[in-house]
Every structure is written in C-alpha cells, then in structure tokens.
GROMACS .gro file of N, CA, C and O in nm:
model
  284
    1MET      N    1  11.376   6.505  10.969
    1MET     CA    2  11.419   6.485  11.105
    1MET      C    3  11.487   6.348  11.113
    1MET      O    4  11.431   6.247  11.073
    2GLN      N    5  11.608   6.345  11.161
    2GLN     CA    6  11.685   6.222  11.172
    2GLN      C    7  11.671   6.165  11.313
    2GLN      O    8  11.661   6.241  11.410
    3PRO      N    9  11.670   6.031  11.326
    3PRO     CA   10  11.662   5.973  11.460
    3PRO      C   11  11.787   6.004  11.539
    3PRO      O   12  11.897   6.009  11.485
    4GLU      N   13  11.769   6.027  11.667
    4GLU     CA   14  11.882   6.054  11.755
    4GLU      C   15  11.917   5.926  11.829
    4GLU      O   16  11.834   5.867  11.897
    5ILE      N   17  12.041   5.881  11.811
    5ILE     CA   18  12.085   5.754  11.871
    5ILE      C   19  12.196   5.784  11.971
    5ILE      O   20  12.294   5.851  11.938
    6ALA      N   21  12.178   5.736  12.094
    6ALA     CA   22  12.280   5.753  12.198
    6ALA      C   23  12.306   5.617  12.262
    6ALA      O   24  12.214   5.552  12.312
    7ASP      N   25  12.431   5.572  12.257
    7ASP     CA   26  12.471   5.441  12.314
    7ASP      C   27  12.390   5.328  12.256
    7ASP      O   28  12.350   5.235  12.327
    8GLY      N   29  12.360   5.332  12.127
    8GLY     CA   30  12.286   5.227  12.061
    8GLY      C   31  12.136   5.227  12.088
    8GLY      O   32  12.067   5.133  12.051
    9VAL      N   33  12.085   5.332  12.153
    9VAL     CA   34  11.943   5.341  12.186
    9VAL      C   35  11.885   5.462  12.112
    9VAL      O   36  11.940   5.570  12.116
   10VAL      N   37  11.771   5.440  12.047
   10VAL     CA   38  11.704   5.548  11.975
   10VAL      C   39  11.618   5.626  12.075
   10VAL      O   40  11.535   5.569  12.145
   11LYS      N   41  11.639   5.758  12.080
   11LYS     CA   42  11.559   5.842  12.169
   11LYS      C   43  11.425   5.872  12.105
   11LYS      O   44  11.417   5.906  11.987
   12PHE      N   45  11.316   5.858  12.180
   12PHE     CA   46  11.181   5.876  12.126
   12PHE      C   47  11.130   6.017  12.138
   12PHE      O   48  11.045   6.058  12.061
   13ASN      N   49  11.173   6.093  12.234
   13ASN     CA   50  11.120   6.226  12.257
   13ASN      C   51  11.196   6.331  12.177
   13ASN      O   52  11.255   6.422  12.232
   14GLN      N   53  11.192   6.316  12.047
   14GLN     CA   54  11.260   6.412  11.961
   14GLN      C   55  11.166   6.528  11.931
   14GLN      O   56  11.046   6.510  11.916
   15ARG      N   57  11.225   6.644  11.921
   15ARG     CA   58  11.150   6.762  11.882
   15ARG      C   59  11.212   6.816  11.755
   15ARG      O   60  11.333   6.811  11.738
   16PRO      N   61  11.130   6.869  11.665
   16PRO     CA   62  11.188   6.926  11.542
   16PRO      C   63  11.276   7.046  11.575
   16PRO      O   64  11.253   7.117  11.673
   17LYS      N   65  11.378   7.068  11.491
   17LYS     CA   66  11.471   7.179  11.514
   17LYS      C   67  11.422   7.308  11.448
   17LYS      O   68  11.469   7.415  11.481
   18SER      N   69  11.328   7.295  11.353
   18SER     CA   70  11.276   7.414  11.287
   18SER      C   71  11.135   7.386  11.235
   18SER      O   72  11.091   7.272  11.228
   19LYS      N   73  11.067   7.494  11.198
   19LYS     CA   74  10.937   7.485  11.134
   19LYS      C   75  10.935   7.589  11.024
   19LYS      O   76  11.021   7.678  11.018
   20TRP      N   77  10.838   7.579  10.935
   20TRP     CA   78  10.825   7.672  10.824
   20TRP      C   79  10.697   7.752  10.838
   20TRP      O   80  10.591   7.696  10.867
   21VAL      N   81  10.707   7.884  10.820
   21VAL     CA   82  10.593   7.974  10.832
   21VAL      C   83  10.566   8.032  10.693
   21VAL      O   84  10.659   8.076  10.624
   22VAL      N   85  10.438   8.032  10.655
   22VAL     CA   86  10.399   8.090  10.524
   22VAL      C   87  10.327   8.221  10.552
   22VAL      O   88  10.232   8.226  10.630
   23GLU      N   89  10.374   8.326  10.486
   23GLU     CA   90  10.318   8.461  10.506
   23GLU      C   91  10.285   8.522  10.371
   23GLU      O   92  10.348   8.493  10.270
   24VAL      N   93  10.185   8.610  10.371
   24VAL     CA   94  10.149   8.689  10.253
   24VAL      C   95  10.212   8.827  10.272
   24VAL      O   96  10.188   8.893  10.372
   25ILE      N   97  10.293   8.869  10.175
   25ILE     CA   98  10.368   8.994  10.184
   25ILE      C   99  10.295   9.101  10.105
   25ILE      O  100  10.260   9.082   9.989
   26GLY      N  101  10.274   9.216  10.170
   26GLY     CA  102  10.202   9.326  10.107
   26GLY      C  103  10.296   9.440  10.071
   26GLY      O  104  10.417   9.422  10.053
   27MET      N  105  10.239   9.558  10.062
   27MET     CA  106  10.315   9.678  10.024
   27MET      C  107  10.425   9.706  10.126
   27MET      O  108  10.404   9.695  10.245
   28GLY      N  109  10.541   9.744  10.077
   28GLY     CA  110  10.651   9.780  10.164
   28GLY      C  111  10.716   9.662  10.232
   28GLY      O  112  10.797   9.678  10.323
   29GLY      N  113  10.682   9.539  10.192
   29GLY     CA  114  10.744   9.422  10.250
   29GLY      C  115  10.686   9.379  10.385
   29GLY      O  116  10.741   9.293  10.451
   30ARG      N  117  10.575   9.438  10.424
   30ARG     CA  118  10.517   9.402  10.554
   30ARG      C  119  10.432   9.276  10.539
   30ARG      O  120  10.381   9.245  10.431
   31VAL      N  121  10.417   9.204  10.648
   31VAL     CA  122  10.337   9.082  10.649
   31VAL      C  123  10.191   9.119  10.665
   31VAL      O  124  10.151   9.176  10.766
   32ASP      N  125  10.110   9.089  10.563
   32ASP     CA  126   9.966   9.117  10.569
   32ASP      C  127   9.889   9.005  10.636
   32ASP      O  128   9.787   9.029  10.700
   33MET      N  129   9.936   8.881  10.616
   33MET     CA  130   9.859   8.767  10.664
   33MET      C  131   9.955   8.649  10.688
   33MET      O  132  10.050   8.631  10.613
   34LYS      N  133   9.929   8.575  10.792
   34LYS     CA  134  10.004   8.452  10.819
   34LYS      C  135   9.914   8.334  10.780
   34LYS      O  136   9.805   8.319  10.836
   35LEU      N  137   9.958   8.253  10.684
   35LEU     CA  138   9.876   8.143  10.636
   35LEU      C  139   9.888   8.018  10.722
   35LEU      O  140   9.796   7.938  10.725
   36GLY      N  141  10.002   7.998  10.788
   36GLY     CA  142  10.016   7.880  10.873
   36GLY      C  143  10.160   7.843  10.901
   36GLY      O  144  10.253   7.903  10.849
   37GLU      N  145  10.175   7.741  10.986
   37GLU     CA  146  10.306   7.687  11.022
   37GLU      C  147  10.310   7.540  10.983
   37GLU      O  148  10.213   7.468  11.004
   38PHE      N  149  10.421   7.496  10.927
   38PHE     CA  150  10.433   7.361  10.872
   38PHE      C  151  10.565   7.298  10.911
   38PHE      O  152  10.665   7.367  10.930
   39PRO      N  153  10.569   7.163  10.920
   39PRO     CA  154  10.692   7.097  10.962
   39PRO      C  155  10.797   7.088  10.852
   39PRO      O  156  10.917   7.080  10.882
   40THR      N  157  10.757   7.092  10.725
   40THR     CA  158  10.854   7.080  10.616
   40THR      C  159  10.836   7.194  10.515
   40THR      O  160  10.729   7.254  10.505
   41TYR      N  161  10.943   7.218  10.439
   41TYR     CA  162  10.939   7.320  10.336
   41TYR      C  163  10.838   7.284  10.228
   41TYR      O  164  10.768   7.371  10.176
   42GLY      N  165  10.829   7.157  10.192
   42GLY     CA  166  10.735   7.113  10.089
   42GLY      C  167  10.591   7.144  10.126
   42GLY      O  168  10.513   7.188  10.041
   43ASP      N  169  10.555   7.120  10.251
   43ASP     CA  170  10.420   7.152  10.297
   43ASP      C  171  10.393   7.301  10.291
   43ASP      O  172  10.286   7.346  10.250
   44ALA      N  173  10.492   7.380  10.332
   44ALA     CA  174  10.477   7.526  10.329
   44ALA      C  175  10.466   7.577  10.186
   44ALA      O  176  10.383   7.664  10.157
   45LEU      N  177  10.546   7.524  10.098
   45LEU     CA  178  10.542   7.566   9.957
   45LEU      C  179  10.408   7.531   9.895
   45LEU      O  180  10.349   7.613   9.822
   46TYR      N  181  10.355   7.414   9.925
   46TYR     CA  182  10.224   7.374   9.873
   46TYR      C  183  10.115   7.470   9.921
   46TYR      O  184  10.028   7.511   9.843
   47CYS      N  185  10.120   7.511  10.047
   47CYS     CA  186  10.023   7.606  10.100
   47CYS      C  187  10.032   7.740  10.027
   47CYS      O  188   9.931   7.797   9.988
   48GLY      N  189  10.153   7.790  10.009
   48GLY     CA  190  10.171   7.919   9.941
   48GLY      C  191  10.125   7.916   9.797
   48GLY      O  192  10.059   8.008   9.749
   49LEU      N  193  10.158   7.807   9.725
   49LEU     CA  194  10.116   7.796   9.586
   49LEU      C  195   9.964   7.781   9.574
   49LEU      O  196   9.902   7.838   9.485
   50THR      N  197   9.905   7.707   9.667
   50THR     CA  198   9.759   7.691   9.666
   50THR      C  199   9.691   7.826   9.688
   50THR      O  200   9.594   7.859   9.620
   51TRP      N  201   9.743   7.904   9.783
   51TRP     CA  202   9.684   8.035   9.810
   51TRP      C  203   9.694   8.125   9.686
   51TRP      O  204   9.598   8.192   9.650
   52MET      N  205   9.812   8.126   9.620
   52MET     CA  206   9.829   8.211   9.502
   52MET      C  207   9.738   8.166   9.387
   52MET      O  208   9.684   8.250   9.314
   53ASN      N  209   9.717   8.035   9.372
   53ASN     CA  210   9.627   7.986   9.267
   53ASN      C  211   9.481   8.019   9.295
   53ASN      O  212   9.402   8.041   9.203
   54GLU      N  213   9.443   8.022   9.422
   54GLU     CA  214   9.304   8.055   9.459
   54GLU      C  215   9.276   8.204   9.457
   54GLU      O  216   9.161   8.244   9.461
   55HIS      N  217   9.380   8.288   9.455
   55HIS     CA  218   9.365   8.433   9.452
   55HIS      C  219   9.443   8.491   9.334
   55HIS      O  220   9.540   8.566   9.351
   56PRO      N  221   9.403   8.460   9.211
   56PRO     CA  222   9.482   8.504   9.094
   56PRO      C  223   9.481   8.656   9.072
   56PRO      O  224   9.574   8.709   9.011
   57ASP      N  225   9.380   8.727   9.122
   57ASP     CA  226   9.374   8.872   9.103
   57ASP      C  227   9.451   8.949   9.210
   57ASP      O  228   9.469   9.069   9.199
   58ASP      N  229   9.495   8.880   9.314
   58ASP     CA  230   9.570   8.942   9.424
   58ASP      C  231   9.717   8.949   9.383
   58ASP      O  232   9.778   8.850   9.346
   59LEU      N  233   9.775   9.069   9.385
   59LEU     CA  234   9.912   9.087   9.340
   59LEU      C  235  10.016   9.063   9.449
   59LEU      O  236  10.136   9.072   9.422
   60ARG      N  237   9.972   9.031   9.569
   60ARG     CA  238  10.067   9.004   9.677
   60ARG      C  239  10.131   8.867   9.656
   60ARG      O  240  10.076   8.779   9.593
   61LEU      N  241  10.250   8.851   9.712
   61LEU     CA  242  10.325   8.725   9.702
   61LEU      C  243  10.328   8.656   9.837
   61LEU      O  244  10.308   8.718   9.941
   62THR      N  245  10.357   8.527   9.834
   62THR     CA  246  10.375   8.452   9.959
   62THR      C  247  10.525   8.432   9.984
   62THR      O  248  10.606   8.436   9.892
   63ARG      N  249  10.557   8.412  10.111
   63ARG     CA  250  10.696   8.388  10.150
   63ARG      C  251  10.697   8.269  10.246
   63ARG      O  252  10.619   8.262  10.339
   64GLU      N  253  10.789   8.176  10.222
   64GLU     CA  254  10.811   8.065  10.313
   64GLU      C  255  10.937   8.097  10.393
   64GLU      O  256  11.042   8.122  10.337
   65ARG      N  257  10.923   8.095  10.525
   65ARG     CA  258  11.034   8.137  10.612
   65ARG      C  259  11.060   8.026  10.715
   65ARG      O  260  10.968   7.975  10.777
   66GLU      N  261  11.188   7.991  10.732
   66GLU     CA  262  11.224   7.889  10.830
   66GLU      C  263  11.246   7.955  10.965
   66GLU      O  264  11.314   8.057  10.974
   67VAL      N  265  11.188   7.896  11.070
   67VAL     CA  266  11.200   7.948  11.205
   67VAL      C  267  11.265   7.840  11.290
   67VAL      O  268  11.215   7.728  11.298
   68ARG      N  269  11.378   7.872  11.352
   68ARG     CA  270  11.446   7.777  11.440
   68ARG      C  271  11.374   7.770  11.573
   68ARG      O  272  11.336   7.873  11.630
   69LEU      N  273  11.358   7.651  11.627
   69LEU     CA  274  11.292   7.631  11.754
   69LEU      C  275  11.395   7.614  11.865
   69LEU      O  276  11.506   7.563  11.840
   70LYS      N  277  11.360   7.654  11.985
   70LYS     CA  278  11.449   7.637  12.099
   70LYS      C  279  11.460   7.489  12.133
   70LYS      O  280  11.363   7.416  12.125
   71GLU      N  281  11.577   7.448  12.173
   71GLU     CA  282  11.596   7.308  12.210
   71GLU      C  283  11.579   7.287  12.357
   71GLU      O  284  11.576   7.367  12.438
   0.00000   0.00000   0.00000
C-alpha cells in the first residue's frame, strides 16, 4: 500500500485496494473450505503452505485469490 499524497499532505484514512483469500479446493473445483483473508499475498501463501504441510494425507490443494475492495 502506497501513501496517498494530495497537495503535499499525506492522507491518513487509506483503505487497502485488495485483500487475499485462501481457499481449499475440492473435487470439481468447488471451494470446500475458506482458510482466511489476508492483506498481502505473502501472508496468504504462508497460510496455504502451512495448511498443506499440516495435512499431508489430504489431496486437496489451496488457492490464493485476490479480491478487489470497493473504494
């Protein structure tokens, strides 16, 4: 997130433009479980990898998806 500057003044009430959602994908590509919402891709990726490492016998995959927020 970059600071928003208008007329030499930094605006404090910034809102993120997107968030990342981590989902567990099951048979047929449907979402079986939502693991959480995160502000950055790195945080979302860490959550997905942690879940896969904790469930080694589960053949489902995780997906990190970017969701745009309304301004």
